[in-house]
Amino acid sequence: MVLYTPLPLEIILKGSEEKKGHYLQIPYQGGTLEVELISASRARIVRLYSNNINDYLHPGLQPGTEIQLQWRRN
Amino acid sequence: MGQYSSEEYPHIQDPPLKEPSGTPPEEKQDSSGPSERNIEKLGQLTIPSPDNEIFTLTIIGQIEGHLILPPQNKTTKYEHVIPQLVAVEQNSHIKGALIILNTVGGDVEAGLAIAEMVNTLSKPTVSLVLGGGHSIGVPISISCQKSYIVPTATMTIHPIRLAGQIIGIYQFFEYLDKMQDRVIEFVSKNSKMSREKYKELMFNTSQLGRDIGTVLVGQEAVDLGLIDAVGGLWDAVNTLKELIKANDGE
């Protein structure tokens, strides 16, 4: 990866060695949501994988959106 | 902004937020006002309401490439922006795209990818540079049919290099030079600035204290032929509407 930016690299990469949070992949119809757990019941969307391009325009599925998780017994 | 419902977005499929039963134990629900929180967190705008036929894409902070940057960076994520642009191309309700830039640059390949996507969009596109459109933000800002810059915005043009690293072998120099050539090529093809002039600005030693390169402020970027005109939000939106009207008339 080559970064092309006037910002010093040490500022950009500061903290990149730190431990990352917990990530989950949650299936939903037609695609997968990658989320980062904030607490046991809340998560933040990190990434969306979908074959339906309109999903990428959906405001509720943008990266950074917080979602509520509900745990269910199978 | 506020609560979004599927009625407000008839051209978009219902939020697919219920997972099929029987699979993993999580189930998620759309929380209230997701978009507001989203702007606060990531600065990414989403989708126009039905009466608004303009799609706004904001390029903010660092353009993130193949590595996730640490959380103190505000980032534009290419894996989301690229499918969004495909959706804009396909969605018949969206007539044009407004690209707003306030970026410090970022990954060369991700930036060029976004620039090429915007450049080859069949719908009218207008860009507006606010604050800063540095480094790889330059190709993105000129990829639109018409580009604007506000009088106070700056654009830094400098060589591509890896901060703090010494180019030890010739092959590595060649590699960086080739990468730089892709940027120069794109700029010279899509703006009124020539290859030679862009390179000259890149290697200017008289302007930056810690680096070589040139800082262009508002009007200067226009005078040198990089950006089409100095203007603000009204100019950008109005031009886009005119381009949409002309496009519809065909």
Coordinates of C-alpha atoms in Angstrom, one line a residue:
Chain A
M1 CA 0.0 0.0 0.0
V2 CA 1.4 3.4 -1.0
L3 CA -0.1 6.3 0.8
Y4 CA -0.1 9.6 -1.1
T5 CA -0.7 12.2 1.5
P6 CA 1.0 15.3 3.1
L7 CA 0.3 13.9 6.6
P8 CA 3.3 12.3 8.3
L9 CA 3.0 8.5 8.3
E10 CA 3.7 8.2 12.0
I11 CA 0.5 10.2 12.7
I12 CA -1.6 8.1 10.3
L13 CA -0.3 4.8 11.6
K14 CA -0.2 5.6 15.3
G15 CA -2.0 2.9 17.2
S16 CA -2.1 0.4 14.4
E17 CA -0.3 -2.2 16.6
E18 CA -3.0 -2.0 19.3
K19 CA -5.4 -4.9 19.7
K20 CA -8.5 -4.7 17.5
G21 CA -12.0 -5.2 18.8
H22 CA -14.2 -8.2 18.3
Y23 CA -15.6 -8.7 14.9
L24 CA -18.6 -10.7 13.8
Q25 CA -20.0 -11.6 10.5
I26 CA -23.7 -11.6 10.5
P27 CA -25.7 -13.0 7.6
Y28 CA -28.8 -11.2 6.3
Q29 CA -30.8 -11.9 3.2
G30 CA -28.5 -11.8 0.3
G31 CA -25.4 -10.7 2.0
T32 CA -23.2 -10.5 5.1
L33 CA -22.6 -7.6 7.5
E34 CA -19.2 -7.4 9.2
V35 CA -19.7 -5.7 12.6
E36 CA -17.6 -4.7 15.5
L37 CA -19.0 -5.5 18.9
I38 CA -19.4 -2.4 21.2
S39 CA -21.1 -4.2 24.0
A40 CA -23.0 -7.5 24.3
S41 CA -26.0 -6.0 22.6
R42 CA -24.7 -3.3 20.4
A43 CA -22.5 -3.4 17.3
R44 CA -21.2 -1.1 14.7
I45 CA -21.2 -1.9 11.0
V46 CA -17.7 -2.1 9.6
R47 CA -18.4 -3.5 6.2
L48 CA -21.1 -4.7 4.0
Y49 CA -20.8 -7.6 1.6
S50 CA -23.8 -7.8 -0.8
N51 CA -24.5 -8.7 -4.4
N52 CA -27.5 -6.3 -4.4
I53 CA -25.9 -2.9 -5.1
N54 CA -28.9 -1.0 -3.7
D55 CA -27.9 -2.2 -0.3
Y56 CA -24.9 0.0 -0.5
L57 CA -27.2 3.1 -0.8
H58 CA -29.3 2.1 2.2
P59 CA -28.8 4.5 5.1
G60 CA -29.2 1.8 7.7
L61 CA -26.4 -0.2 6.3
Q62 CA -23.6 2.4 6.0
P63 CA -20.3 1.7 7.8
G64 CA -20.4 3.3 11.2
T65 CA -24.1 2.7 11.8
E66 CA -24.8 1.2 15.2
I67 CA -27.1 -1.7 15.3
Q68 CA -28.9 -3.5 18.1
L69 CA -28.1 -7.2 18.5
Q70 CA -30.6 -9.6 19.9
W71 CA -29.3 -12.9 21.1
R72 CA -31.6 -15.9 20.5
R73 CA -31.5 -19.4 21.7
N74 CA -31.6 -21.9 18.9
Chain B
M1 CA -32.4 13.7 8.7
G2 CA -34.2 11.5 11.1
Q3 CA -35.9 8.1 11.0
Y4 CA -35.7 6.6 7.6
S5 CA -38.4 4.2 6.5
S6 CA -38.7 2.2 3.3
E7 CA -41.6 4.4 2.2
E8 CA -39.2 7.3 1.9
Y9 CA -37.0 5.2 -0.3
P10 CA -39.4 3.4 -2.6
H11 CA -36.6 2.7 -5.1
I12 CA -34.6 0.9 -2.6
Q13 CA -35.4 -2.5 -1.3
D14 CA -36.7 -2.9 2.2
P15 CA -34.0 -2.9 4.8
P16 CA -32.8 -6.5 4.9
L17 CA -32.2 -6.4 8.5
K18 CA -33.9 -9.5 9.6
E19 CA -31.8 -12.5 9.2
P20 CA -33.2 -15.8 8.1
S21 CA -34.3 -17.9 11.0
G22 CA -32.3 -20.9 12.2
T23 CA -28.8 -19.3 11.6
P24 CA -26.5 -17.7 14.2
P25 CA -28.0 -16.3 17.4
E26 CA -27.8 -12.6 16.6
E27 CA -30.6 -10.5 15.2
K28 CA -30.3 -6.9 14.5
Q29 CA -32.7 -4.0 14.3
D30 CA -32.3 -0.7 12.6
S31 CA -31.7 1.9 15.3
S32 CA -33.3 5.3 15.2
G33 CA -31.6 8.0 13.1
P34 CA -28.8 5.8 11.9
S35 CA -27.8 8.3 9.3
E36 CA -27.2 11.1 11.7
R37 CA -25.0 9.1 13.8
N38 CA -23.2 7.9 10.7
I39 CA -22.3 11.4 9.7
E40 CA -21.1 12.1 13.1
K41 CA -18.9 9.0 13.1
L42 CA -17.7 8.7 9.5
G43 CA -18.7 11.8 7.7
Q44 CA -20.2 9.7 4.9
L45 CA -23.5 10.8 3.5
T46 CA -25.8 8.3 2.0
I47 CA -28.7 8.5 -0.3
P48 CA -30.9 11.3 -1.7
S49 CA -34.6 11.4 -0.8
P50 CA -36.9 10.7 -3.7
D51 CA -37.5 14.3 -4.6
N52 CA -33.7 14.9 -4.6
E53 CA -32.2 13.3 -7.7
I54 CA -28.6 14.3 -6.8
F55 CA -26.4 11.7 -5.1
T56 CA -23.9 13.3 -2.8
L57 CA -20.6 11.6 -2.2
T58 CA -18.3 13.1 0.4
I59 CA -14.6 12.2 0.2
I60 CA -13.3 12.9 3.7
G61 CA -10.2 12.3 5.7
Q62 CA -7.9 9.6 4.5
I63 CA -8.9 7.5 1.6
E64 CA -8.5 4.0 3.0
G65 CA -6.8 1.4 0.9
H66 CA -6.1 -2.3 1.5
L67 CA -5.3 -1.8 5.1
I68 CA -7.7 -0.5 7.8
L69 CA -6.2 2.6 9.3
P70 CA -6.2 3.2 13.0
P71 CA -9.3 4.8 14.5
Q72 CA -7.9 8.3 14.9
N73 CA -8.1 8.6 11.1
K74 CA -11.3 9.7 9.5
T75 CA -11.5 7.6 6.4
T76 CA -13.3 7.1 3.2
K77 CA -13.8 3.4 2.6
Y78 CA -13.3 2.4 -1.0
E79 CA -15.1 -0.9 -0.6
H80 CA -18.3 1.0 0.2
V81 CA -17.9 3.9 -2.2
I82 CA -17.2 1.8 -5.3
P83 CA -20.4 -0.3 -5.0
Q84 CA -22.3 2.9 -4.2
L85 CA -21.1 4.4 -7.5
V86 CA -22.2 1.2 -9.3
A87 CA -25.6 1.7 -7.6
V88 CA -25.7 5.4 -8.7
E89 CA -25.0 4.3 -12.3
Q90 CA -27.8 1.7 -12.2
N91 CA -30.4 3.6 -10.1
S92 CA -32.8 5.4 -12.5
H93 CA -34.0 7.8 -9.7
I94 CA -30.5 9.3 -9.4
K95 CA -29.8 11.8 -12.2
G96 CA -26.4 13.1 -11.2
A97 CA -23.6 13.0 -8.6
L98 CA -22.1 15.8 -6.5
I99 CA -18.6 14.9 -5.1
I100 CA -17.6 17.0 -2.2
L101 CA -14.0 16.8 -1.1
N102 CA -12.2 17.6 2.1
T103 CA -9.4 15.1 2.1
V104 CA -5.8 14.7 2.9
G105 CA -5.2 12.1 0.3
G106 CA -4.5 8.5 1.1
D107 CA -4.1 5.2 -0.7
V108 CA -3.0 5.7 -4.4
E109 CA -4.8 2.7 -5.8
A110 CA -8.1 3.3 -3.9
G111 CA -8.0 7.0 -4.8
L112 CA -7.4 6.2 -8.5
A113 CA -10.1 3.6 -8.4
I114 CA -12.7 6.1 -7.1
A115 CA -11.5 8.7 -9.6
E116 CA -11.9 6.3 -12.5
M117 CA -15.3 5.2 -11.3
V118 CA -16.5 8.8 -11.1
N119 CA -14.9 9.6 -14.4
T120 CA -16.7 6.8 -16.3
L121 CA -20.1 7.4 -14.7
S122 CA -22.6 8.0 -17.5
K123 CA -24.5 10.5 -15.4
P124 CA -23.5 14.2 -14.9
T125 CA -20.9 14.8 -12.1
V126 CA -19.7 17.9 -10.4
S127 CA -17.1 18.2 -7.7
L128 CA -16.5 20.8 -5.1
V129 CA -13.2 21.1 -3.2
L130 CA -13.7 22.5 0.3
G131 CA -10.9 23.0 2.8
G132 CA -8.4 20.7 1.2
G133 CA -8.1 18.3 -1.7
H134 CA -4.6 17.1 -1.3
S135 CA -2.5 14.5 -3.0
I136 CA -4.7 11.7 -4.3
G137 CA -7.7 14.1 -3.8
V138 CA -6.5 15.9 -6.9
P139 CA -7.4 13.1 -9.4
I140 CA -10.8 12.6 -7.7
S141 CA -11.6 16.3 -7.8
I142 CA -10.8 16.6 -11.5
S143 CA -12.6 13.3 -12.5
C144 CA -15.9 15.1 -12.7
Q145 CA -17.3 16.8 -15.7
K146 CA -17.1 20.1 -14.0
S147 CA -15.0 20.9 -11.0
Y148 CA -15.3 23.8 -8.5
I149 CA -13.0 25.0 -5.7
V150 CA -14.0 27.4 -2.9
P151 CA -11.7 30.4 -2.7
T152 CA -10.1 29.3 0.6
A153 CA -9.6 25.6 -0.3
T154 CA -6.1 24.3 -0.8
M155 CA -4.6 21.5 -2.9
T156 CA -1.2 20.1 -2.2
I157 CA 0.7 18.6 -5.1
H158 CA 3.8 16.6 -4.1
P159 CA 5.7 13.5 -5.2
I160 CA 4.6 10.1 -4.1
R161 CA 7.0 8.6 -1.5
L162 CA 7.1 6.6 1.6
A163 CA 7.6 8.8 4.6
G164 CA 10.7 8.1 6.5
Q165 CA 12.0 5.4 4.2
I166 CA 15.0 5.6 2.0
I167 CA 14.8 4.4 -1.5
G168 CA 17.7 1.8 -1.4
I169 CA 17.4 0.1 -4.7
Y170 CA 16.8 1.3 -8.2
Q171 CA 13.8 -1.1 -8.7
F172 CA 12.0 0.5 -5.9
F173 CA 12.5 4.0 -7.3
E174 CA 11.1 2.7 -10.6
Y175 CA 8.1 1.3 -8.8
L176 CA 7.3 4.6 -7.1
D177 CA 7.9 6.5 -10.3
K178 CA 5.5 4.2 -12.2
M179 CA 2.9 4.8 -9.5
Q180 CA 3.4 8.5 -9.7
D181 CA 3.1 8.3 -13.5
R182 CA -0.4 6.9 -13.2
V183 CA -1.5 9.9 -11.2
I184 CA 0.2 12.4 -13.5
E185 CA -1.3 10.6 -16.5
F186 CA -4.8 10.8 -15.1
V187 CA -4.5 14.5 -14.2
S188 CA -3.1 15.5 -17.6
K189 CA -5.9 13.5 -19.4
N190 CA -8.7 15.0 -17.3
S191 CA -7.7 18.6 -16.7
K192 CA -6.2 21.4 -18.7
M193 CA -2.9 21.0 -17.0
S194 CA -0.1 19.4 -18.9
R195 CA 2.1 16.5 -17.7
E196 CA 5.1 18.8 -17.6
K197 CA 3.4 21.5 -15.6
Y198 CA 2.1 19.0 -13.0
K199 CA 5.5 17.4 -12.6
E200 CA 7.0 20.9 -12.2
L201 CA 4.5 21.7 -9.4
M202 CA 5.3 18.3 -7.8
F203 CA 9.0 18.9 -7.6
N204 CA 8.8 22.6 -6.6
T205 CA 11.3 23.2 -3.8
S206 CA 10.4 26.8 -2.9
Q207 CA 7.1 26.3 -1.1
L208 CA 6.9 23.6 1.5
G209 CA 9.2 23.5 4.6
R210 CA 9.4 19.8 5.2
D211 CA 8.7 18.6 1.7
I212 CA 8.9 19.4 -2.0
G213 CA 5.7 20.3 -3.9
T214 CA 3.2 23.1 -4.3
V215 CA 0.2 24.3 -2.4
L216 CA -2.5 25.8 -4.6
V217 CA -5.1 28.0 -3.0
G218 CA -8.5 28.5 -4.7
Q219 CA -8.0 30.7 -7.7
E220 CA -4.4 29.4 -8.3
A221 CA -5.7 25.9 -9.0
V222 CA -8.1 27.5 -11.6
D223 CA -5.5 29.7 -13.1
L224 CA -3.2 26.7 -13.7
G225 CA -6.0 24.8 -15.4
L226 CA -6.4 22.1 -12.7
I227 CA -9.9 23.0 -11.6
D228 CA -12.5 24.5 -13.8
A229 CA -13.8 27.4 -11.7
V230 CA -13.9 29.0 -8.3
G231 CA -17.3 28.6 -6.8
G232 CA -19.3 27.5 -3.9
L233 CA -22.1 25.1 -3.1
W234 CA -24.7 27.0 -5.1
D235 CA -22.5 27.0 -8.2
A236 CA -21.8 23.3 -7.9
V237 CA -25.5 22.3 -7.4
N238 CA -26.7 24.7 -10.0
T239 CA -24.2 23.4 -12.6
L240 CA -25.2 19.9 -11.8
K241 CA -28.8 20.7 -12.3
E242 CA -28.1 22.3 -15.6
L243 CA -26.0 19.3 -16.7
I244 CA -28.9 17.0 -15.6
K245 CA -31.4 19.0 -17.6
A246 CA -29.2 18.9 -20.7
N247 CA -28.7 15.2 -20.2
D248 CA -32.5 14.6 -19.9
G249 CA -33.1 16.7 -23.0
E250 CA -31.0 14.3 -25.2

